[in-house]
PDB file of C-alpha atoms in Angstrom:
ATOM      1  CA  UNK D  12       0.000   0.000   0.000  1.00  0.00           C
ATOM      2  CA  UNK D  13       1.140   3.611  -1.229  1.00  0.00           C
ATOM      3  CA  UNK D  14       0.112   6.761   0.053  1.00  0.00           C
ATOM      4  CA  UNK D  15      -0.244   9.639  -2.174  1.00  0.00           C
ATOM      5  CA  UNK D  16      -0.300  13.087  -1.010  1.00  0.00           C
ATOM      6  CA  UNK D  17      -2.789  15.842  -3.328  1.00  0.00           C
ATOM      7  CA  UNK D  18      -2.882  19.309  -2.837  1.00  0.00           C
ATOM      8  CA  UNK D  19      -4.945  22.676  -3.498  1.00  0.00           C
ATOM      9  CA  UNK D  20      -2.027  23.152  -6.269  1.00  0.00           C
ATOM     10  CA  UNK D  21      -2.685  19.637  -7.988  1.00  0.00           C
ATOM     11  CA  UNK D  22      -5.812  20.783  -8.789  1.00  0.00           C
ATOM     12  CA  UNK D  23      -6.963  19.108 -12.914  1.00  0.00           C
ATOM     13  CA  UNK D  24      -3.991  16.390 -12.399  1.00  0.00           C
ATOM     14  CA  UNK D  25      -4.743  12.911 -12.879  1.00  0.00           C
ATOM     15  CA  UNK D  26      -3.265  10.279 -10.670  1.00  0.00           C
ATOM     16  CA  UNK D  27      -2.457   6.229 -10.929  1.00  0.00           C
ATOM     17  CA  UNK D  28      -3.068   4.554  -7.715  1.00  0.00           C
ATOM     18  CA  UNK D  29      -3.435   1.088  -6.984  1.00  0.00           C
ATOM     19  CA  UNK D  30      -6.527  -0.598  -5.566  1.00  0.00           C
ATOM     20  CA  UNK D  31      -6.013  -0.316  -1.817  1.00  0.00           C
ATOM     21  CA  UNK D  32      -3.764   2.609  -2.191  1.00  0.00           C
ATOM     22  CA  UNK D  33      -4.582   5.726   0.396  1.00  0.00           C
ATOM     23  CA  UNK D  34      -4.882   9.372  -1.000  1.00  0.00           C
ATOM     24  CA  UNK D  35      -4.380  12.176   1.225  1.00  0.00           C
ATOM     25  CA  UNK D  36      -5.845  15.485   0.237  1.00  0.00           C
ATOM     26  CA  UNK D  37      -4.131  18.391   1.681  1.00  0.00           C
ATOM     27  CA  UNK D  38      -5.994  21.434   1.920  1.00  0.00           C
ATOM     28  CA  UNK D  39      -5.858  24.568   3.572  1.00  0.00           C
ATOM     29  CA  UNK D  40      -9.103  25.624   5.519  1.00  0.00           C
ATOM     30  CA  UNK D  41      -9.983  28.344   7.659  1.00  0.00           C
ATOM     31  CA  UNK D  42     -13.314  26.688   9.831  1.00  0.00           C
ATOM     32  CA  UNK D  43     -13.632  30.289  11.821  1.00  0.00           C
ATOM     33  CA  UNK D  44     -14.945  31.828   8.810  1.00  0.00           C
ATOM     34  CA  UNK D  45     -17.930  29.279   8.411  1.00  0.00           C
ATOM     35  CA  UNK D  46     -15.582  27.945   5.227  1.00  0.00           C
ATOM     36  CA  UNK D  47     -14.858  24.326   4.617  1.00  0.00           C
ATOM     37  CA  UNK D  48     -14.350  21.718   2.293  1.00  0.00           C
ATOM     38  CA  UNK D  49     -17.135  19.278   1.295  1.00  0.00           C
ATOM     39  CA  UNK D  50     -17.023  16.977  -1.485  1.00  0.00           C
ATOM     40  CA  UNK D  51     -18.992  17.719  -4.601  1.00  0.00           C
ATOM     41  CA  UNK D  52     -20.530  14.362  -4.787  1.00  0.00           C
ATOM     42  CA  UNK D  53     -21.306  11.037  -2.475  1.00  0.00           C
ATOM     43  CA  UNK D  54     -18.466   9.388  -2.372  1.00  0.00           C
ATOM     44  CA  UNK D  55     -20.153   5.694  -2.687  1.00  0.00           C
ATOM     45  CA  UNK D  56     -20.448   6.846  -6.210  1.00  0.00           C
ATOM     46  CA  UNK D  57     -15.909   7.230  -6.862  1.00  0.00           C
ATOM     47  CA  UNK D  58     -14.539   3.806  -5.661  1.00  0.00           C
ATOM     48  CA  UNK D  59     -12.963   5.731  -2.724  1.00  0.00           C
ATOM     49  CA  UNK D  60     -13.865   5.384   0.846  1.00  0.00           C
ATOM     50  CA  UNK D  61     -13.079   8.078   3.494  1.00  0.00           C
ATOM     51  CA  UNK D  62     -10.878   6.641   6.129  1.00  0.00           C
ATOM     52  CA  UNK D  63     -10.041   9.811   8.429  1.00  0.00           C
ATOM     53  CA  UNK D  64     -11.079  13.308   8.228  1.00  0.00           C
ATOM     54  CA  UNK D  65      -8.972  15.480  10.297  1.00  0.00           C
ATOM     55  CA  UNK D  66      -8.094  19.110  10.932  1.00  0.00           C
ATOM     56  CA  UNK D  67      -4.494  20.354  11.944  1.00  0.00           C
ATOM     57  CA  UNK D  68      -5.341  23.487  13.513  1.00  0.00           C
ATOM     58  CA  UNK D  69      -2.697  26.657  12.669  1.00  0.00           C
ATOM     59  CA  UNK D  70       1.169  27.333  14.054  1.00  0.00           C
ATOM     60  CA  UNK D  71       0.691  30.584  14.004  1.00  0.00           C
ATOM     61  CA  UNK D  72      -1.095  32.093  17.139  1.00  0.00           C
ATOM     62  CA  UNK D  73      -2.635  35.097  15.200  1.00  0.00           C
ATOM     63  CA  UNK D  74      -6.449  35.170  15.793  1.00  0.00           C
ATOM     64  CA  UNK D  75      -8.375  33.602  12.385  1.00  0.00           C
ATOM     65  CA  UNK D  76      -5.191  31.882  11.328  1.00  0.00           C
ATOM     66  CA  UNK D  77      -6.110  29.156   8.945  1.00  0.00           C
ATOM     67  CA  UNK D  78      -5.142  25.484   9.317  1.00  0.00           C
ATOM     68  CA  UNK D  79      -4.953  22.250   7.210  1.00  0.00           C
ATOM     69  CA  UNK D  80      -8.177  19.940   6.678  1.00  0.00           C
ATOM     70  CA  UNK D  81      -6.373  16.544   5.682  1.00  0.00           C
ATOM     71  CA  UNK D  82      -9.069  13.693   4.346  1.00  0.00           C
ATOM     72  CA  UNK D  83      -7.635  10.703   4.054  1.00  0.00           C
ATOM     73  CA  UNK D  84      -9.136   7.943   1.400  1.00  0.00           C
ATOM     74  CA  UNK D  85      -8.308   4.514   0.328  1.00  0.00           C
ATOM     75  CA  UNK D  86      -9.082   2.954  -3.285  1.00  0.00           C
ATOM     76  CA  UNK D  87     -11.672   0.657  -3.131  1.00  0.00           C
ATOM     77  CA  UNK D  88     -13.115  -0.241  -6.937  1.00  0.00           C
ATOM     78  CA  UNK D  89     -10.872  -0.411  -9.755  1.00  0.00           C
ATOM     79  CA  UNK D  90     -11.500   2.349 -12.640  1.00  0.00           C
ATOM     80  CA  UNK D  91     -11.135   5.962 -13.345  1.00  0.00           C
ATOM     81  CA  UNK D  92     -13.043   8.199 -11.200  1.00  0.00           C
ATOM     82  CA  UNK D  93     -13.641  11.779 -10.620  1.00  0.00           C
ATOM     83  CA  UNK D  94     -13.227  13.964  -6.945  1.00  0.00           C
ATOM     84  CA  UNK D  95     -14.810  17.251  -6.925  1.00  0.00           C
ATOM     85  CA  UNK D  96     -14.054  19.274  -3.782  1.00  0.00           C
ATOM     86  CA  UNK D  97     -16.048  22.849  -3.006  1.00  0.00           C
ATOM     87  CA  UNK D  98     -14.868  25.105  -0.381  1.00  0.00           C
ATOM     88  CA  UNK D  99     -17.834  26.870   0.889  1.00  0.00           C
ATOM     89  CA  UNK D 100     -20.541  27.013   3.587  1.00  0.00           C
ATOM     90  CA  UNK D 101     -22.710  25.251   4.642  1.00  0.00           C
ATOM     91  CA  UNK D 102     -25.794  27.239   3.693  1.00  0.00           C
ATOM     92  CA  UNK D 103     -24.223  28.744   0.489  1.00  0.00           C
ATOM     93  CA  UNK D 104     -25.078  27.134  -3.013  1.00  0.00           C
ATOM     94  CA  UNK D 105     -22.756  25.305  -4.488  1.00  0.00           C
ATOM     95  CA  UNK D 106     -23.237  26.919  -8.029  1.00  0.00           C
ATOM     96  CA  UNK D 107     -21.922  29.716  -6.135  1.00  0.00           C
ATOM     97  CA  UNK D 108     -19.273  28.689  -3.934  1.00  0.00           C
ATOM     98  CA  UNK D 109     -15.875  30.416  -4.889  1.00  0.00           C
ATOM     99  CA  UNK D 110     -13.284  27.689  -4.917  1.00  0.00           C
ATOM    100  CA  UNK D 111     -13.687  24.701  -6.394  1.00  0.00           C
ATOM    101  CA  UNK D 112     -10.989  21.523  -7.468  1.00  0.00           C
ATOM    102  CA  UNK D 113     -10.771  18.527  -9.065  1.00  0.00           C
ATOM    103  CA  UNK D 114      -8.571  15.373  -9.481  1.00  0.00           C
ATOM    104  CA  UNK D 115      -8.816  12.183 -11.723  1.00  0.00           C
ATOM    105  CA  UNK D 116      -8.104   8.923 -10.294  1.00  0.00           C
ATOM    106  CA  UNK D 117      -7.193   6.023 -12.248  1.00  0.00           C
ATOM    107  CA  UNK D 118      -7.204   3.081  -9.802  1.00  0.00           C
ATOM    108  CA  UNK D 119      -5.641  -0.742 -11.149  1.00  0.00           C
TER     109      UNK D 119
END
């Protein structure tokens, strides 16, 4: 087993991974402005199953310093599949949310 490691910057690339293979997705996030990152789509639906979803809060000690959401997912059906990621709130529209990125999976 392989762990790959995406981030904010890798958004559009297409990775190989093998079945059973974890992705990590890297992503800034600042929860004290009601901002967070939600996928786009059930993820029952991508061959990918969320393991761990956790939040590494900031170094910096400077009130409404962001941190790092890291989701952590494992390969579970062979195929290509596509992760969409929105960084919004909750009661915002996703049409209208202001950040959005994607990846391409090819699991074997």
């Amino acid at each position: 087993m392989r762990k790959h490691v995406l981030r904010q910057s890798d958004d559009g690339k297409t990775v190989n991974i093998a079945l059973g293979d974890e992705l990590l997705l890297h992503l800034a996030e600042n929860p004290t402005t009601g901002y967070g990152w939600e996928f786009s789509s059930p993820l029952e639906a991508t061959g990918v199953s969320l393991l761990y979803d956790t939040f590494e809060p900031p170094t910096s000690r400077n009130d409404g310093a962001g941190g790092l959401r890291i989701l952590t997912l494992r390969a579970q059906k062979k195929g290509q599949t596509i992760l969409k990621l929105a960084y919004r709130r909750p009661w915002e529209r996703e049409e209208d949310t202001p950040m959005r990125i994607t990846f391409t999976l090819n699991i074997m």
